[in-house]
PDB file of C-alpha atoms in Angstrom:
ATOM      1  CA  UNK W   1     -18.936  23.668   6.210  1.00 93.00           C
ATOM      2  CA  UNK W   2     -18.264  20.061   4.243  1.00 98.00           C
ATOM      3  CA  UNK W   3     -15.271  18.463   2.790  1.00 98.00           C
ATOM      4  CA  UNK W   4     -15.597  16.033  -0.366  1.00 98.00           C
ATOM      5  CA  UNK W   5     -13.336  13.390  -1.397  1.00 98.00           C
ATOM      6  CA  UNK W   6     -12.676  12.144  -4.524  1.00 98.00           C
ATOM      7  CA  UNK W   7     -11.168   8.606  -4.414  1.00 98.00           C
ATOM      8  CA  UNK W   8      -9.826   7.087  -7.402  1.00 98.00           C
ATOM      9  CA  UNK W   9      -8.261   3.846  -8.379  1.00 97.00           C
ATOM     10  CA  UNK W  10      -5.218   4.312 -10.841  1.00 96.00           C
ATOM     11  CA  UNK W  11      -6.277   3.348 -14.402  1.00 95.00           C
ATOM     12  CA  UNK W  12      -5.682   0.095 -15.983  1.00 94.00           C
ATOM     13  CA  UNK W  13      -2.097  -0.966 -16.098  1.00 92.00           C
ATOM     14  CA  UNK W  14       0.580  -2.684 -18.380  1.00 86.00           C
ATOM     15  CA  UNK W  15       1.330  -6.305 -17.204  1.00 79.00           C
ATOM     16  CA  UNK W  16       3.732  -6.938 -20.561  1.00 70.00           C
ATOM     17  CA  UNK W  17       6.458  -4.469 -20.258  1.00 69.00           C
ATOM     18  CA  UNK W  18      10.108  -4.506 -18.908  1.00 75.00           C
ATOM     19  CA  UNK W  19       9.391  -2.330 -16.152  1.00 72.00           C
ATOM     20  CA  UNK W  20      12.065  -2.623 -13.396  1.00 76.00           C
ATOM     21  CA  UNK W  21       9.520  -2.982 -10.608  1.00 83.00           C
ATOM     22  CA  UNK W  22       5.941  -3.211 -10.079  1.00 81.00           C
ATOM     23  CA  UNK W  23       6.147   0.347  -8.713  1.00 89.00           C
ATOM     24  CA  UNK W  24       7.519   1.311 -12.495  1.00 82.00           C
ATOM     25  CA  UNK W  25       4.488  -0.050 -14.534  1.00 87.00           C
ATOM     26  CA  UNK W  26       2.978   2.147 -16.954  1.00 89.00           C
ATOM     27  CA  UNK W  27      -0.737   2.337 -17.797  1.00 91.00           C
ATOM     28  CA  UNK W  28      -1.781   0.563 -20.883  1.00 90.00           C
ATOM     29  CA  UNK W  29      -4.398   1.632 -24.023  1.00 94.00           C
ATOM     30  CA  UNK W  30      -7.295   1.267 -21.960  1.00 94.00           C
ATOM     31  CA  UNK W  31      -5.911   2.982 -18.971  1.00 95.00           C
ATOM     32  CA  UNK W  32      -4.965   6.159 -20.519  1.00 96.00           C
ATOM     33  CA  UNK W  33      -8.489   6.374 -22.406  1.00 96.00           C
ATOM     34  CA  UNK W  34      -9.957   5.685 -18.652  1.00 97.00           C
ATOM     35  CA  UNK W  35      -8.037   8.275 -17.177  1.00 97.00           C
ATOM     36  CA  UNK W  36      -8.912  11.075 -19.839  1.00 97.00           C
ATOM     37  CA  UNK W  37     -12.622  10.084 -19.393  1.00 97.00           C
ATOM     38  CA  UNK W  38     -12.633  10.494 -15.827  1.00 98.00           C
ATOM     39  CA  UNK W  39     -11.304  13.881 -15.663  1.00 98.00           C
ATOM     40  CA  UNK W  40     -13.985  14.644 -18.378  1.00 97.00           C
ATOM     41  CA  UNK W  41     -16.751  13.177 -16.358  1.00 98.00           C
ATOM     42  CA  UNK W  42     -15.310  15.336 -12.990  1.00 98.00           C
ATOM     43  CA  UNK W  43     -15.407  18.216 -14.883  1.00 97.00           C
ATOM     44  CA  UNK W  44     -18.728  17.668 -16.081  1.00 97.00           C
ATOM     45  CA  UNK W  45     -20.206  16.955 -12.955  1.00 97.00           C
ATOM     46  CA  UNK W  46     -17.984  20.123 -11.337  1.00 97.00           C
ATOM     47  CA  UNK W  47     -16.457  17.778  -8.851  1.00 97.00           C
ATOM     48  CA  UNK W  48     -12.635  19.439  -9.625  1.00 97.00           C
ATOM     49  CA  UNK W  49     -10.465  18.777  -6.924  1.00 98.00           C
ATOM     50  CA  UNK W  50      -8.242  21.719  -5.249  1.00 97.00           C
ATOM     51  CA  UNK W  51      -5.406  19.133  -3.635  1.00 98.00           C
ATOM     52  CA  UNK W  52      -4.313  15.781  -5.137  1.00 98.00           C
ATOM     53  CA  UNK W  53      -3.051  13.248  -2.956  1.00 98.00           C
ATOM     54  CA  UNK W  54      -1.418  10.929  -5.142  1.00 98.00           C
ATOM     55  CA  UNK W  55       0.789   7.497  -4.969  1.00 97.00           C
ATOM     56  CA  UNK W  56       4.130   7.976  -6.393  1.00 97.00           C
ATOM     57  CA  UNK W  57       3.544   4.927  -8.793  1.00 95.00           C
ATOM     58  CA  UNK W  58       4.140   5.353 -12.519  1.00 95.00           C
ATOM     59  CA  UNK W  59       0.545   4.210 -13.066  1.00 94.00           C
ATOM     60  CA  UNK W  60      -1.149   6.822 -10.707  1.00 97.00           C
ATOM     61  CA  UNK W  61       1.065   9.554 -11.913  1.00 97.00           C
ATOM     62  CA  UNK W  62       0.034   8.542 -15.604  1.00 96.00           C
ATOM     63  CA  UNK W  63      -3.876   8.352 -14.371  1.00 98.00           C
ATOM     64  CA  UNK W  64      -3.381  12.145 -12.778  1.00 98.00           C
ATOM     65  CA  UNK W  65      -1.449  13.542 -15.463  1.00 97.00           C
ATOM     66  CA  UNK W  66      -4.207  12.251 -18.047  1.00 98.00           C
ATOM     67  CA  UNK W  67      -7.252  13.273 -15.772  1.00 98.00           C
ATOM     68  CA  UNK W  68      -6.064  16.991 -16.824  1.00 97.00           C
ATOM     69  CA  UNK W  69      -7.063  18.741 -13.584  1.00 97.00           C
ATOM     70  CA  UNK W  70      -4.910  21.437 -12.512  1.00 92.00           C
ATOM     71  CA  UNK W  71      -4.570  21.137  -8.712  1.00 96.00           C
ATOM     72  CA  UNK W  72      -1.914  21.280  -6.109  1.00 96.00           C
ATOM     73  CA  UNK W  73      -0.378  17.666  -6.172  1.00 98.00           C
ATOM     74  CA  UNK W  74       1.442  15.790  -3.600  1.00 98.00           C
ATOM     75  CA  UNK W  75       2.989  12.431  -4.679  1.00 98.00           C
ATOM     76  CA  UNK W  76       3.016  10.457  -1.417  1.00 97.00           C
ATOM     77  CA  UNK W  77       5.168   7.092  -1.247  1.00 96.00           C
ATOM     78  CA  UNK W  78       3.151   5.847   1.537  1.00 97.00           C
ATOM     79  CA  UNK W  79       0.097   5.690  -0.845  1.00 98.00           C
ATOM     80  CA  UNK W  80       1.632   3.110  -3.014  1.00 96.00           C
ATOM     81  CA  UNK W  81      -0.130  -0.013  -1.745  1.00 92.00           C
ATOM     82  CA  UNK W  82      -1.500   1.247   1.556  1.00 97.00           C
ATOM     83  CA  UNK W  83      -3.770  -0.097   3.844  1.00 97.00           C
ATOM     84  CA  UNK W  84      -7.010   1.758   4.316  1.00 97.00           C
ATOM     85  CA  UNK W  85      -5.648   3.052   7.416  1.00 98.00           C
ATOM     86  CA  UNK W  86      -2.649   4.876   6.004  1.00 98.00           C
ATOM     87  CA  UNK W  87      -5.134   6.217   3.197  1.00 98.00           C
ATOM     88  CA  UNK W  88      -7.246   7.352   6.484  1.00 98.00           C
ATOM     89  CA  UNK W  89      -4.256   8.906   8.051  1.00 98.00           C
ATOM     90  CA  UNK W  90      -3.146  10.556   4.605  1.00 98.00           C
ATOM     91  CA  UNK W  91      -6.647  12.163   4.020  1.00 98.00           C
ATOM     92  CA  UNK W  92      -6.480  13.608   7.568  1.00 98.00           C
ATOM     93  CA  UNK W  93      -3.598  15.545   6.521  1.00 97.00           C
ATOM     94  CA  UNK W  94      -5.256  17.231   3.576  1.00 98.00           C
ATOM     95  CA  UNK W  95      -5.510  21.031   3.575  1.00 97.00           C
ATOM     96  CA  UNK W  96      -8.353  21.833   1.075  1.00 98.00           C
ATOM     97  CA  UNK W  97     -12.082  21.209   0.646  1.00 98.00           C
ATOM     98  CA  UNK W  98     -11.975  19.112  -2.226  1.00 98.00           C
ATOM     99  CA  UNK W  99      -9.246  16.486  -2.445  1.00 98.00           C
ATOM    100  CA  UNK W 100      -8.677  13.481  -4.940  1.00 98.00           C
ATOM    101  CA  UNK W 101      -6.704  10.905  -3.731  1.00 98.00           C
ATOM    102  CA  UNK W 102      -5.087   8.402  -6.210  1.00 98.00           C
ATOM    103  CA  UNK W 103      -4.345   5.084  -4.798  1.00 97.00           C
ATOM    104  CA  UNK W 104      -4.248   1.114  -5.437  1.00 96.00           C
ATOM    105  CA  UNK W 105      -6.159  -2.112  -4.359  1.00 94.00           C
ATOM    106  CA  UNK W 106      -6.833  -3.603  -2.136  1.00 95.00           C
ATOM    107  CA  UNK W 107      -6.719  -0.735   0.329  1.00 97.00           C
ATOM    108  CA  UNK W 108      -8.125   1.624  -1.395  1.00 98.00           C
ATOM    109  CA  UNK W 109     -11.529  -0.620  -1.971  1.00 98.00           C
ATOM    110  CA  UNK W 110     -11.017  -1.383   1.995  1.00 98.00           C
ATOM    111  CA  UNK W 111     -11.156   2.210   2.727  1.00 98.00           C
ATOM    112  CA  UNK W 112     -13.869   3.045   0.684  1.00 98.00           C
ATOM    113  CA  UNK W 113     -16.001   0.582   2.234  1.00 98.00           C
ATOM    114  CA  UNK W 114     -14.879   1.926   5.762  1.00 98.00           C
ATOM    115  CA  UNK W 115     -15.372   5.601   5.250  1.00 98.00           C
ATOM    116  CA  UNK W 116     -19.200   5.583   4.120  1.00 98.00           C
ATOM    117  CA  UNK W 117     -22.234   5.418   6.061  1.00 98.00           C
ATOM    118  CA  UNK W 118     -23.926   3.408   3.338  1.00 98.00           C
ATOM    119  CA  UNK W 119     -22.207   2.157   0.232  1.00 98.00           C
ATOM    120  CA  UNK W 120     -23.643   3.170  -3.485  1.00 98.00           C
ATOM    121  CA  UNK W 121     -25.601   0.608  -4.860  1.00 96.00           C
ATOM    122  CA  UNK W 122     -23.740  -0.674  -7.983  1.00 97.00           C
ATOM    123  CA  UNK W 123     -22.567  -3.853  -8.673  1.00 96.00           C
ATOM    124  CA  UNK W 124     -18.616  -2.787  -8.841  1.00 96.00           C
ATOM    125  CA  UNK W 125     -18.195  -1.055  -5.946  1.00 98.00           C
ATOM    126  CA  UNK W 126     -17.110  -4.083  -3.935  1.00 96.00           C
ATOM    127  CA  UNK W 127     -14.290  -5.003  -6.135  1.00 95.00           C
ATOM    128  CA  UNK W 128     -13.340  -0.995  -6.873  1.00 97.00           C
ATOM    129  CA  UNK W 129     -11.854  -2.178 -10.169  1.00 97.00           C
ATOM    130  CA  UNK W 130      -9.393   0.121 -12.057  1.00 96.00           C
ATOM    131  CA  UNK W 131     -10.461   3.774 -12.573  1.00 97.00           C
ATOM    132  CA  UNK W 132     -13.343   3.344  -9.948  1.00 98.00           C
ATOM    133  CA  UNK W 133     -13.999   6.510  -8.681  1.00 98.00           C
ATOM    134  CA  UNK W 134     -16.127   7.368  -5.395  1.00 98.00           C
ATOM    135  CA  UNK W 135     -17.236  11.245  -4.677  1.00 98.00           C
ATOM    136  CA  UNK W 136     -18.044  11.341  -0.978  1.00 98.00           C
ATOM    137  CA  UNK W 137     -19.385  14.319   0.794  1.00 98.00           C
ATOM    138  CA  UNK W 138     -18.299  14.476   4.852  1.00 98.00           C
ATOM    139  CA  UNK W 139     -20.023  17.089   7.058  1.00 98.00           C
ATOM    140  CA  UNK W 140     -16.727  18.378   8.694  1.00 98.00           C
ATOM    141  CA  UNK W 141     -15.149  21.564   8.362  1.00 98.00           C
ATOM    142  CA  UNK W 142     -11.454  20.218   8.279  1.00 98.00           C
ATOM    143  CA  UNK W 143     -10.064  16.759   7.398  1.00 98.00           C
ATOM    144  CA  UNK W 144      -8.477  16.388  10.886  1.00 98.00           C
ATOM    145  CA  UNK W 145     -12.074  15.710  12.074  1.00 98.00           C
ATOM    146  CA  UNK W 146     -12.342  12.979   9.534  1.00 98.00           C
ATOM    147  CA  UNK W 147     -14.261   9.559  10.828  1.00 98.00           C
ATOM    148  CA  UNK W 148     -15.056   6.125   9.693  1.00 98.00           C
ATOM    149  CA  UNK W 149     -18.233   5.176   8.359  1.00 98.00           C
ATOM    150  CA  UNK W 150     -19.132   9.261   8.176  1.00 98.00           C
ATOM    151  CA  UNK W 151     -19.466   9.896   4.544  1.00 98.00           C
ATOM    152  CA  UNK W 152     -22.181  10.561   2.391  1.00 98.00           C
ATOM    153  CA  UNK W 153     -22.127   8.981  -1.493  1.00 98.00           C
ATOM    154  CA  UNK W 154     -22.523  11.416  -4.315  1.00 98.00           C
ATOM    155  CA  UNK W 155     -21.549   9.297  -6.976  1.00 98.00           C
ATOM    156  CA  UNK W 156     -19.501   6.020  -8.236  1.00 98.00           C
ATOM    157  CA  UNK W 157     -18.386   5.665 -11.440  1.00 98.00           C
ATOM    158  CA  UNK W 158     -16.368   2.965 -13.205  1.00 97.00           C
ATOM    159  CA  UNK W 159     -14.198   4.077 -16.894  1.00 96.00           C
ATOM    160  CA  UNK W 160     -16.404   1.471 -18.390  1.00 93.00           C
ATOM    161  CA  UNK W 161     -19.614   3.282 -18.006  1.00 95.00           C
ATOM    162  CA  UNK W 162     -17.974   6.323 -19.184  1.00 95.00           C
ATOM    163  CA  UNK W 163     -16.229   4.656 -22.278  1.00 91.00           C
ATOM    164  CA  UNK W 164     -19.878   2.868 -23.302  1.00 86.00           C
ATOM    165  CA  UNK W 165     -18.603  -0.713 -22.569  1.00 70.00           C
ATOM    166  CA  UNK W 166     -20.320  -2.963 -20.546  1.00 63.00           C
ATOM    167  CA  UNK W 167     -20.004  -3.246 -17.164  1.00 59.00           C
ATOM    168  CA  UNK W 168     -19.804  -6.877 -15.614  1.00 60.00           C
ATOM    169  CA  UNK W 169     -19.556  -7.953 -11.965  1.00 55.00           C
TER     170      UNK W 169
END
Protein backbone atom coordinates (compact mmCIF):
# COMPACT_ATOMS: atom_id res chain seq x y z
CA UNK A 1 0.00 0.00 0.00
CA UNK A 2 1.15 3.54 -0.67
CA UNK A 3 0.36 7.11 0.30
CA UNK A 4 0.56 10.13 -2.02
CA UNK A 5 1.24 13.70 -1.00
CA UNK A 6 0.42 16.69 -3.17
CA UNK A 7 2.41 19.53 -1.62
CA UNK A 8 1.33 22.97 -2.85
CA UNK A 9 2.50 26.41 -1.89
CA UNK A 10 -0.34 28.95 -2.08
CA UNK A 11 -0.70 30.84 -5.35
CA UNK A 12 0.61 34.40 -5.85
CA UNK A 13 -0.83 36.83 -3.32
CA UNK A 14 -1.48 40.55 -3.44
CA UNK A 15 0.76 42.92 -1.52
CA UNK A 16 -1.03 46.16 -2.38
CA UNK A 17 -4.19 45.58 -0.36
CA UNK A 18 -5.67 47.14 2.72
CA UNK A 19 -5.64 43.75 4.45
CA UNK A 20 -5.49 44.12 8.23
CA UNK A 21 -2.76 41.46 8.47
CA UNK A 22 -0.49 39.15 6.47
CA UNK A 23 -2.87 36.30 7.33
CA UNK A 24 -5.70 38.13 5.51
CA UNK A 25 -3.87 38.86 2.24
CA UNK A 26 -5.84 37.62 -0.82
CA UNK A 27 -4.58 36.23 -4.10
CA UNK A 28 -3.79 38.59 -6.95
CA UNK A 29 -5.07 38.13 -10.52
CA UNK A 30 -2.14 35.91 -11.55
CA UNK A 31 -2.57 33.85 -8.40
CA UNK A 32 -6.22 33.23 -9.16
CA UNK A 33 -5.35 32.05 -12.71
CA UNK A 34 -2.57 29.86 -11.31
CA UNK A 35 -4.82 28.17 -8.75
CA UNK A 36 -7.37 27.28 -11.44
CA UNK A 37 -4.57 25.90 -13.66
CA UNK A 38 -3.15 23.81 -10.80
CA UNK A 39 -6.55 22.23 -10.15
CA UNK A 40 -6.94 21.42 -13.85
CA UNK A 41 -3.42 19.94 -13.94
CA UNK A 42 -4.15 17.69 -10.96
CA UNK A 43 -7.40 16.47 -12.50
CA UNK A 44 -5.72 15.89 -15.90
CA UNK A 45 -2.99 13.83 -14.18
CA UNK A 46 -5.48 11.90 -12.04
CA UNK A 47 -3.94 13.24 -8.85
CA UNK A 48 -7.14 14.19 -7.08
CA UNK A 49 -6.80 14.27 -3.30
CA UNK A 50 -9.33 12.68 -0.98
CA UNK A 51 -8.22 14.86 1.95
CA UNK A 52 -6.95 18.44 2.07
CA UNK A 53 -4.92 19.95 4.91
CA UNK A 54 -4.82 23.72 4.44
CA UNK A 55 -3.33 26.67 6.27
CA UNK A 56 -6.01 28.95 7.64
CA UNK A 57 -4.75 32.04 5.75
CA UNK A 58 -6.91 33.82 3.18
CA UNK A 59 -4.49 33.09 0.32
CA UNK A 60 -4.36 29.33 1.00
CA UNK A 61 -8.17 29.22 1.35
CA UNK A 62 -8.56 31.01 -2.00
CA UNK A 63 -5.99 28.74 -3.66
CA UNK A 64 -7.87 25.68 -2.40
CA UNK A 65 -11.26 27.02 -3.52
CA UNK A 66 -10.06 27.95 -7.02
CA UNK A 67 -8.42 24.56 -7.50
CA UNK A 68 -11.98 23.15 -7.36
CA UNK A 69 -11.05 19.89 -5.69
CA UNK A 70 -13.90 18.18 -3.91
CA UNK A 71 -12.27 16.61 -0.86
CA UNK A 72 -12.75 16.78 2.88
CA UNK A 73 -10.81 19.87 3.99
CA UNK A 74 -9.37 20.80 7.35
CA UNK A 75 -8.11 24.36 7.85
CA UNK A 76 -5.20 24.23 10.28
CA UNK A 77 -3.96 27.35 12.03
CA UNK A 78 -0.53 25.86 12.74
CA UNK A 79 0.13 25.42 8.98
CA UNK A 80 0.26 29.22 8.64
CA UNK A 81 4.01 29.90 8.17
CA UNK A 82 4.72 26.45 9.62
CA UNK A 83 8.18 24.98 9.98
CA UNK A 84 9.01 21.76 8.15
CA UNK A 85 8.62 19.89 11.45
CA UNK A 86 5.07 21.22 11.97
CA UNK A 87 4.17 20.27 8.39
CA UNK A 88 5.61 16.79 9.02
CA UNK A 89 3.58 16.39 12.23
CA UNK A 90 0.39 17.61 10.53
CA UNK A 91 0.81 15.16 7.64
CA UNK A 92 1.40 12.26 10.04
CA UNK A 93 -2.13 12.94 11.35
CA UNK A 94 -3.72 12.64 7.88
CA UNK A 95 -6.27 9.87 7.39
CA UNK A 96 -6.70 9.40 3.64
CA UNK A 97 -4.31 7.84 1.11
CA UNK A 98 -3.98 10.91 -1.18
CA UNK A 99 -3.51 14.21 0.66
CA UNK A 100 -3.13 17.75 -0.64
CA UNK A 101 -1.28 19.96 1.84
CA UNK A 102 -1.39 23.73 1.21
CA UNK A 103 1.00 25.97 3.11
CA UNK A 104 3.68 28.69 2.92
CA UNK A 105 7.38 29.31 2.44
CA UNK A 106 9.94 29.00 3.87
CA UNK A 107 8.61 25.92 5.70
CA UNK A 108 7.06 24.22 2.69
CA UNK A 109 10.30 24.43 0.68
CA UNK A 110 12.33 23.05 3.58
CA UNK A 111 9.78 20.27 4.04
CA UNK A 112 9.80 19.40 0.31
CA UNK A 113 13.58 19.04 0.36
CA UNK A 114 13.63 16.98 3.54
CA UNK A 115 10.82 14.56 2.68
CA UNK A 116 12.06 13.31 -0.71
CA UNK A 117 14.76 10.71 -1.22
CA UNK A 118 15.94 12.54 -4.34
CA UNK A 119 14.78 15.98 -5.54
CA UNK A 120 13.24 16.50 -8.97
CA UNK A 121 15.44 17.83 -11.74
CA UNK A 122 13.75 21.22 -11.91
CA UNK A 123 15.35 24.66 -11.64
CA UNK A 124 12.56 26.02 -9.42
CA UNK A 125 12.43 23.24 -6.82
CA UNK A 126 15.00 24.89 -4.54
CA UNK A 127 13.08 28.15 -4.06
CA UNK A 128 9.59 26.59 -4.29
CA UNK A 129 7.81 29.61 -5.84
CA UNK A 130 4.15 30.44 -5.31
CA UNK A 131 1.92 27.68 -6.64
CA UNK A 132 4.75 25.15 -6.80
CA UNK A 133 3.28 21.67 -6.55
CA UNK A 134 5.15 18.47 -5.74
CA UNK A 135 3.55 15.03 -6.05
CA UNK A 136 5.32 12.40 -3.93
CA UNK A 137 4.62 8.73 -3.28
CA UNK A 138 5.51 6.93 -0.04
CA UNK A 139 5.68 3.17 0.46
CA UNK A 140 3.71 3.22 3.71
CA UNK A 141 0.22 2.09 4.67
CA UNK A 142 -0.39 4.86 7.19
CA UNK A 143 0.75 8.49 7.39
CA UNK A 144 1.77 7.81 10.98
CA UNK A 145 4.68 5.79 9.52
CA UNK A 146 5.98 8.72 7.48
CA UNK A 147 9.74 9.29 7.71
CA UNK A 148 12.14 11.90 6.36
CA UNK A 149 13.89 11.37 2.99
CA UNK A 150 11.51 8.57 2.04
CA UNK A 151 9.34 10.01 -0.74
CA UNK A 152 9.64 9.18 -4.43
CA UNK A 153 8.92 12.21 -6.63
CA UNK A 154 6.21 11.58 -9.20
CA UNK A 155 5.96 15.13 -10.53
CA UNK A 156 6.76 18.77 -9.87
CA UNK A 157 5.24 21.80 -11.57
CA UNK A 158 5.08 25.57 -11.22
CA UNK A 159 2.10 27.57 -12.50
CA UNK A 160 4.13 29.48 -15.09
CA UNK A 161 4.61 26.19 -16.96
CA UNK A 162 0.88 25.56 -16.96
CA UNK A 163 0.09 29.11 -18.09
CA UNK A 164 2.65 29.00 -20.91
CA UNK A 165 4.91 31.61 -19.30
CA UNK A 166 8.71 31.67 -19.15
CA UNK A 167 10.12 29.78 -16.15
CA UNK A 168 13.22 31.48 -14.78
CA UNK A 169 15.39 30.56 -11.84
